[in-house]
PDB file of C-alpha atoms in Angstrom:
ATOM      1  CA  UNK A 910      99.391  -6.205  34.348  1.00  0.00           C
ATOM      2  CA  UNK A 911      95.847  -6.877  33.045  1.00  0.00           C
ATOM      3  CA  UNK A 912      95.112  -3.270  32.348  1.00  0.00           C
ATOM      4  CA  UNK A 913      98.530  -2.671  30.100  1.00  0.00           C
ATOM      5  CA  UNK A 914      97.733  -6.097  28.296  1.00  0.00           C
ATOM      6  CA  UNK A 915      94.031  -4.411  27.569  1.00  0.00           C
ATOM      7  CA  UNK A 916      95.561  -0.799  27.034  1.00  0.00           C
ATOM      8  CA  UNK A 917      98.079  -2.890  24.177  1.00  0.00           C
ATOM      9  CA  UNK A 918      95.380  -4.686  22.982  1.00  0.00           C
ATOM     10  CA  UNK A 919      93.205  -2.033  22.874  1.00  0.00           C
ATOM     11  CA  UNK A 920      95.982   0.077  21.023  1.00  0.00           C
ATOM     12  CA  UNK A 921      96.760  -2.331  18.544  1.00  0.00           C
ATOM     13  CA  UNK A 922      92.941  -3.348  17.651  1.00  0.00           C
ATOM     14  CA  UNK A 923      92.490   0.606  16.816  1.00  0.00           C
ATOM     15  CA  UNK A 924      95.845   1.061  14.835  1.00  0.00           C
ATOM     16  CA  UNK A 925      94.592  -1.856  12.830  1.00  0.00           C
ATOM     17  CA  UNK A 926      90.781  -0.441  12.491  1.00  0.00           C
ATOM     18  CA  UNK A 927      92.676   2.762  11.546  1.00  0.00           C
ATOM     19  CA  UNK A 928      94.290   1.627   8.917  1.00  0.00           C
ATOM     20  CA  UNK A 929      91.535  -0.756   7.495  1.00  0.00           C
ATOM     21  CA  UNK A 930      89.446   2.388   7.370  1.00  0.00           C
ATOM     22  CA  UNK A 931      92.022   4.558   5.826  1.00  0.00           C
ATOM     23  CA  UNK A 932      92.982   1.690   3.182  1.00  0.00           C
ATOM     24  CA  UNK A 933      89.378   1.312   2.394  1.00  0.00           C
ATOM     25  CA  UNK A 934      88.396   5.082   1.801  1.00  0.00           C
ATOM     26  CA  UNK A 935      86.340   5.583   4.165  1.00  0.00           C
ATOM     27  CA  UNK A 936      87.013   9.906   5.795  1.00  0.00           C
ATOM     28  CA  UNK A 937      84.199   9.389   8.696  1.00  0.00           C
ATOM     29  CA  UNK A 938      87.110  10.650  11.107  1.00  0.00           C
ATOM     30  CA  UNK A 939      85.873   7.662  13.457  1.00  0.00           C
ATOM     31  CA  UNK A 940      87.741   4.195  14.255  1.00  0.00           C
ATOM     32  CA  UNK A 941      85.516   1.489  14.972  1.00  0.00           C
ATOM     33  CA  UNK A 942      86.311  -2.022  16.293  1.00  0.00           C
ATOM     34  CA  UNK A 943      85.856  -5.252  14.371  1.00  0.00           C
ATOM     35  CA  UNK A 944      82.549  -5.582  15.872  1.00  0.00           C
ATOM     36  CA  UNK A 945      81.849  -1.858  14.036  1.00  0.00           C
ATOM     37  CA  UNK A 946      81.185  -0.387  17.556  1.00  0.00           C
ATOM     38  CA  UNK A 947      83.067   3.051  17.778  1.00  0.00           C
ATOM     39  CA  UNK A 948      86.695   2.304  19.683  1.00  0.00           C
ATOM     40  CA  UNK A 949      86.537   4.663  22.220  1.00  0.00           C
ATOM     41  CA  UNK A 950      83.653   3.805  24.083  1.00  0.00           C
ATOM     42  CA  UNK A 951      84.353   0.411  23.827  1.00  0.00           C
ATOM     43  CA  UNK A 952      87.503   0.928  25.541  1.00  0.00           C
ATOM     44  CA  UNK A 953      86.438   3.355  28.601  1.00  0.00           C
ATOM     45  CA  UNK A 954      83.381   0.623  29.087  1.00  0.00           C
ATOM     46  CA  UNK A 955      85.587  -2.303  29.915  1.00  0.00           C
ATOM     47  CA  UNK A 956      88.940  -0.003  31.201  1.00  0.00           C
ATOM     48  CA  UNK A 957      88.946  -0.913  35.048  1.00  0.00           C
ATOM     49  CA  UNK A 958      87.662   2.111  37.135  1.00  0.00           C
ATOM     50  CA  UNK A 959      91.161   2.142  38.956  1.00  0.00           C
ATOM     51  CA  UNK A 960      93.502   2.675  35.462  1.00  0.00           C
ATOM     52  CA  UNK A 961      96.014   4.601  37.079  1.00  0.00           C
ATOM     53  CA  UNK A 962      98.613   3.750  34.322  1.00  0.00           C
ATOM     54  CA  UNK A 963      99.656   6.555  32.181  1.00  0.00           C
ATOM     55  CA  UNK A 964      99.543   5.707  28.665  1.00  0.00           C
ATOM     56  CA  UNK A 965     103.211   7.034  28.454  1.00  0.00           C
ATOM     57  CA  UNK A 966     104.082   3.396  30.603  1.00  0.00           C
ATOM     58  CA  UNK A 967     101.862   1.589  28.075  1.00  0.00           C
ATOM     59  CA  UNK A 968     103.833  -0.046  25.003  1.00  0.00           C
ATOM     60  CA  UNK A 969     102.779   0.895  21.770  1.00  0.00           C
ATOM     61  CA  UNK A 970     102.741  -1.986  19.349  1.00  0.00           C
ATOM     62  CA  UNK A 971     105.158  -2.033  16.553  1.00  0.00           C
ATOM     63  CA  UNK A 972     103.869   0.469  13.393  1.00  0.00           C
ATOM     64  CA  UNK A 973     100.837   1.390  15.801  1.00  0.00           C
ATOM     65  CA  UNK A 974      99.193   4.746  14.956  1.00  0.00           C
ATOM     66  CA  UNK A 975     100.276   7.688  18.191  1.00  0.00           C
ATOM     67  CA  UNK A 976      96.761   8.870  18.295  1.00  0.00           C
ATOM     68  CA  UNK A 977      95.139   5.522  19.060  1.00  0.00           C
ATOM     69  CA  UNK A 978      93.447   5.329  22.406  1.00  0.00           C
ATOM     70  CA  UNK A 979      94.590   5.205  25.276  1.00  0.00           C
ATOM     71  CA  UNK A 980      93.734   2.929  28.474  1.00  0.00           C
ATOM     72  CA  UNK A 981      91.238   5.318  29.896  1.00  0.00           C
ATOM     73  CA  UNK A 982      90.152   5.872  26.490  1.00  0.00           C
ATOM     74  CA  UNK A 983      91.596   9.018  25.184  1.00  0.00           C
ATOM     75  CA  UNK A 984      93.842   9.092  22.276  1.00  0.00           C
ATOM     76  CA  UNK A 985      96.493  12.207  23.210  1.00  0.00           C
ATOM     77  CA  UNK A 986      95.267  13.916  19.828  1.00  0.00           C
ATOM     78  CA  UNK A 987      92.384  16.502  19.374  1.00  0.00           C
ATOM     79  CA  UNK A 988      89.631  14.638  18.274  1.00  0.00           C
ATOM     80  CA  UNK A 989      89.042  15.045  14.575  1.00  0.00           C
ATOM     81  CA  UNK A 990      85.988  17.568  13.771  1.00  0.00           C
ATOM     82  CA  UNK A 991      83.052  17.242  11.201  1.00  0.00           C
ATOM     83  CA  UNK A 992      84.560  19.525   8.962  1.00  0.00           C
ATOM     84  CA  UNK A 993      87.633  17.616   8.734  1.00  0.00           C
ATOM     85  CA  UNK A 994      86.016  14.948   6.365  1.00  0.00           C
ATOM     86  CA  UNK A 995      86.574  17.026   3.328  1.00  0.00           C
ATOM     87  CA  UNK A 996      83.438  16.927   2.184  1.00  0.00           C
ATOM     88  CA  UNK A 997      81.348  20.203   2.885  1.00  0.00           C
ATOM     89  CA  UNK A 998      78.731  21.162   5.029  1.00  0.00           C
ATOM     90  CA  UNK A 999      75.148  21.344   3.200  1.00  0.00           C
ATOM     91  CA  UNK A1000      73.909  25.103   3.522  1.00  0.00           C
ATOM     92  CA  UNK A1001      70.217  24.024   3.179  1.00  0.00           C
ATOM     93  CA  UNK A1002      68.438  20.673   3.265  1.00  0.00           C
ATOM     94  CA  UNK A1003      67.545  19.455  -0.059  1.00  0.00           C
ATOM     95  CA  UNK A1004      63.930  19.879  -0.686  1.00  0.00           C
ATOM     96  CA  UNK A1005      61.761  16.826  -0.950  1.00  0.00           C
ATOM     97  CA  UNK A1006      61.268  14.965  -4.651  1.00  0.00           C
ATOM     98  CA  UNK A1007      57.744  16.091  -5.069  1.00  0.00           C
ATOM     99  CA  UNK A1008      58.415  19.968  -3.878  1.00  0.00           C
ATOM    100  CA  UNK A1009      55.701  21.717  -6.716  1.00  0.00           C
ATOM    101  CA  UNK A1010      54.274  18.645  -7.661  1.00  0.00           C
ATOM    102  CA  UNK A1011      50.924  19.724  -7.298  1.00  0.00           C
ATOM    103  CA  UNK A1012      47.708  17.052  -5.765  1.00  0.00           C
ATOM    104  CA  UNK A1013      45.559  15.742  -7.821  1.00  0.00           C
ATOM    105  CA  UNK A1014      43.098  18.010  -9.016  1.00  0.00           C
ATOM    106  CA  UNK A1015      39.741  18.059  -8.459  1.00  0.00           C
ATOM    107  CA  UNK A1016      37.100  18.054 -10.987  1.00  0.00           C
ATOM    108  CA  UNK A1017      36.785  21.663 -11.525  1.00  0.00           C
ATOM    109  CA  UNK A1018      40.314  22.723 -11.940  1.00  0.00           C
ATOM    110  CA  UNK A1019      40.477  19.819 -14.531  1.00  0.00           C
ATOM    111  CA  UNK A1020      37.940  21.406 -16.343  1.00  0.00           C
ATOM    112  CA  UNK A1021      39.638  24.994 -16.381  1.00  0.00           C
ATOM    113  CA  UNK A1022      42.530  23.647 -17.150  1.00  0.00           C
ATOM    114  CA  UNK A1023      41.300  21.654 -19.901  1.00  0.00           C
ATOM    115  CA  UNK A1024      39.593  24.832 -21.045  1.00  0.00           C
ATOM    116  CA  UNK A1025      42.431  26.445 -21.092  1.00  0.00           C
ATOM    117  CA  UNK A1026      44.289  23.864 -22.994  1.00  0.00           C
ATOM    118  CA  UNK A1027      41.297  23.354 -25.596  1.00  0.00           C
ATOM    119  CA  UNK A1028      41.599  26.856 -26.268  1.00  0.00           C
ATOM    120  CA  UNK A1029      45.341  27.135 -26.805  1.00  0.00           C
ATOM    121  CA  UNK A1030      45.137  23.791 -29.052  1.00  0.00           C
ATOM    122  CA  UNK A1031      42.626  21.298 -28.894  1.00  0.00           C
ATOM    123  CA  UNK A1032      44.909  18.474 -29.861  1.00  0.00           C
ATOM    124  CA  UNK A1033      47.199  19.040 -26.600  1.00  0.00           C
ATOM    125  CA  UNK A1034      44.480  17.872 -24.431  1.00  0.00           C
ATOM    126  CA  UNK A1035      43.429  15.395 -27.485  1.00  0.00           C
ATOM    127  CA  UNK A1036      40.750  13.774 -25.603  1.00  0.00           C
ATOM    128  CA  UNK A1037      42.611  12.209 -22.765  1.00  0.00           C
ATOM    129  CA  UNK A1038      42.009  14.942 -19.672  1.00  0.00           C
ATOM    130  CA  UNK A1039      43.638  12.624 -17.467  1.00  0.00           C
ATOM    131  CA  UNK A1040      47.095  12.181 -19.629  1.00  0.00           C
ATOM    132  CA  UNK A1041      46.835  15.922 -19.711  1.00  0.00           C
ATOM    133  CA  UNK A1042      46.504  17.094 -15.932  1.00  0.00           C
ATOM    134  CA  UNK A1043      49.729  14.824 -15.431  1.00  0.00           C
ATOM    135  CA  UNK A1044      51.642  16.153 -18.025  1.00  0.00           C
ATOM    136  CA  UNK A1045      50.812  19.230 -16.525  1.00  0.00           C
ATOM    137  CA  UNK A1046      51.569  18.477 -12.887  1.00  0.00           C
ATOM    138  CA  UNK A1047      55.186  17.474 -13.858  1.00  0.00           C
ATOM    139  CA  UNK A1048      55.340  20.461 -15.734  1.00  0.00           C
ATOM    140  CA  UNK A1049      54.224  22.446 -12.636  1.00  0.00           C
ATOM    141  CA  UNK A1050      56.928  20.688 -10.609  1.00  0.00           C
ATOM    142  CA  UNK A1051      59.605  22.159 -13.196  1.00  0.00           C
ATOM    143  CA  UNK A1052      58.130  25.661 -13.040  1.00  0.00           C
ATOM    144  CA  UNK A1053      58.948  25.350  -9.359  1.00  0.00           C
ATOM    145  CA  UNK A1054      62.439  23.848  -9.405  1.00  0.00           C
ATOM    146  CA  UNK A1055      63.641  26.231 -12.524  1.00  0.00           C
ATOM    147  CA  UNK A1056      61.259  29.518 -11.928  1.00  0.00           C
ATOM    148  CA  UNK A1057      63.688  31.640 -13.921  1.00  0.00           C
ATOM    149  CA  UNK A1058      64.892  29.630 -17.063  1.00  0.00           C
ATOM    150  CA  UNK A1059      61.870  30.413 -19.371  1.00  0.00           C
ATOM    151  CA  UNK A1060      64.051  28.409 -22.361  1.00  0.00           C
ATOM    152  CA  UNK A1061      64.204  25.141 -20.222  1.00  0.00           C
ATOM    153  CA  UNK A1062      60.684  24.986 -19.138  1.00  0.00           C
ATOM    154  CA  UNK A1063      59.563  25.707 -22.818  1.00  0.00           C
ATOM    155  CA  UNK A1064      61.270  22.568 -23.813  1.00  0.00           C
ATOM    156  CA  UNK A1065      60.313  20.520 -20.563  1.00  0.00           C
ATOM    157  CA  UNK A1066      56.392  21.766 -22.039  1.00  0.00           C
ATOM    158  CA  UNK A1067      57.305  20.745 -25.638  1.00  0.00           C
ATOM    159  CA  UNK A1068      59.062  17.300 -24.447  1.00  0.00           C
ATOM    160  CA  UNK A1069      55.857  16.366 -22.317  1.00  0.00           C
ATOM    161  CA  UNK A1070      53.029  18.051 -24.296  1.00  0.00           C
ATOM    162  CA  UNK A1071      53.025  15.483 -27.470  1.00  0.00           C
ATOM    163  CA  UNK A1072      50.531  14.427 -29.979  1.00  0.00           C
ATOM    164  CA  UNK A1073      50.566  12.440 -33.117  1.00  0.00           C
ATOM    165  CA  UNK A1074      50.579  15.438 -35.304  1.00  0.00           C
ATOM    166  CA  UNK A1075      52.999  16.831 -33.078  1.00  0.00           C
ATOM    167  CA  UNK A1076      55.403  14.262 -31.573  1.00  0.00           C
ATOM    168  CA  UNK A1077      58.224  17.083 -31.319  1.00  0.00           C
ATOM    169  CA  UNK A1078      55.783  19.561 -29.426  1.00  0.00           C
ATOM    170  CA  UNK A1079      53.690  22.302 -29.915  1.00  0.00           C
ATOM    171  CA  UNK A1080      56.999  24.828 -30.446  1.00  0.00           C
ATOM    172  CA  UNK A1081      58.083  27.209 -28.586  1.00  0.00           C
ATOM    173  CA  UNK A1082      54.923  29.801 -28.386  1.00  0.00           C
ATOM    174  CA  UNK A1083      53.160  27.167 -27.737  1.00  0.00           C
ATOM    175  CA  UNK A1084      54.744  26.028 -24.959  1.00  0.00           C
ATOM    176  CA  UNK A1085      55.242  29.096 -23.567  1.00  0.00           C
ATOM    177  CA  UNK A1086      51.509  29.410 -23.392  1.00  0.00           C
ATOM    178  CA  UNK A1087      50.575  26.036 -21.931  1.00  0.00           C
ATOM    179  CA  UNK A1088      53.263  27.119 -19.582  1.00  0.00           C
ATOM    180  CA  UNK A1089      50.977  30.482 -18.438  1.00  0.00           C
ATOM    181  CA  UNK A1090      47.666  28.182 -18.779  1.00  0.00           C
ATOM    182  CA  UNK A1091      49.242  25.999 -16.458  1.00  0.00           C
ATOM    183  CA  UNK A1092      50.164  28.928 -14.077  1.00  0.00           C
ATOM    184  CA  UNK A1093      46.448  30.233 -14.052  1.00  0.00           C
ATOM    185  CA  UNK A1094      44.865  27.074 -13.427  1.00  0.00           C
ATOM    186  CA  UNK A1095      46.956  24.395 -11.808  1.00  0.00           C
ATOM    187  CA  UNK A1096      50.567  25.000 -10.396  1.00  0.00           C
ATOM    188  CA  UNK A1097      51.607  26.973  -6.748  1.00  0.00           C
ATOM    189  CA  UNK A1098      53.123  29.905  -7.197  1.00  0.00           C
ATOM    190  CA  UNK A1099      57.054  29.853  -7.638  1.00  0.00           C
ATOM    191  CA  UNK A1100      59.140  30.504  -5.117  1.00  0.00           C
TER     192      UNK A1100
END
């Protein structure tokens, strides 16, 4: 008697964690209790060793789901798989948020890079060597996330390479060679 009342109870308390996970959107393929411990752990830790009773003999509560678990803590369906989700498996991890950010230089790449700045434009460095190594270690960082789109990184260089004669950029040839200064001096090599 006390392991059908558990089996029902147990049956019932995942038919409603079933639906209250399907109602609220949630695809992790996994019921969980009220407590939010997964169901069918739960229920094979505190079945009795000697369940015997086939879930067939167990009542199923009214509008319960058929592939809720039963007493010794199977459900009678296949167990749902990652893939079944929806959502799809990443191919790669994402790389991490400072992947080509270059460190800090020290003080004799600033000063080639500065040189090679100075002798592109003098007002791109305008005096403020520190503003311009991290303008150019962000613009390292985009060389390495968009190697190939020449176009976007000439506007990334124009966006962060300012003045106040030139608040729109330096233009496109310009950019494009702050873009190879910074490639000589100061960024890794692209992928």
């Amino acid at each position: 008697m006390r392991t059908r009342l558990l089996a029902a109870t147990l049956t019932a308390l995942a038919a409603v964690s079933l639906a209250a996970c399907s109602s609220s959107g949630s695809d992790s393929g996994k019921a969980t209790s009220a407590a939010g411990s997964p169901t069918a752990p739960a229920a094979s830790a505190t079945a009795p060793s000697d369940a015997a009773t086939p879930a067939a003999t167990t009542p199923a509560a009214p509008g319960s789901d058929p592939a809720a678990p039963t007493a010794d803590g199977g459900t009678g369906a296949p167990a749902p798989d990652a893939g079944a989700s929806g959502a799809p498996a990443p191919s790669k991890p994402a790389p991490p948020a400072d992947a080509g950010l270059p460190a800090k230089p020290g003080t004799d790449v600033t000063a080639k890079l500065v040189s090679a700045l100075d002798a592109i434009d003098p007002a791109i460095v305008g005096g403020k060597p520190d503003q311009a190594v991290d303008r150019a270690r962000n613009q390292c960082q985009s060389m390495y996330q968009f190697p190939k789109d020449k176009q976007k990184l000439a506007d990334l260089a124009n966006q962060r390479f300012t003045s106040a004669d030139h608040p729109q950029g330096f233009g496109p040839d310009t950019a494009t060679k702050i873009n190879d200064a910074l490639l000589a001096t100061l960024c890794p090599p692209s992928r």
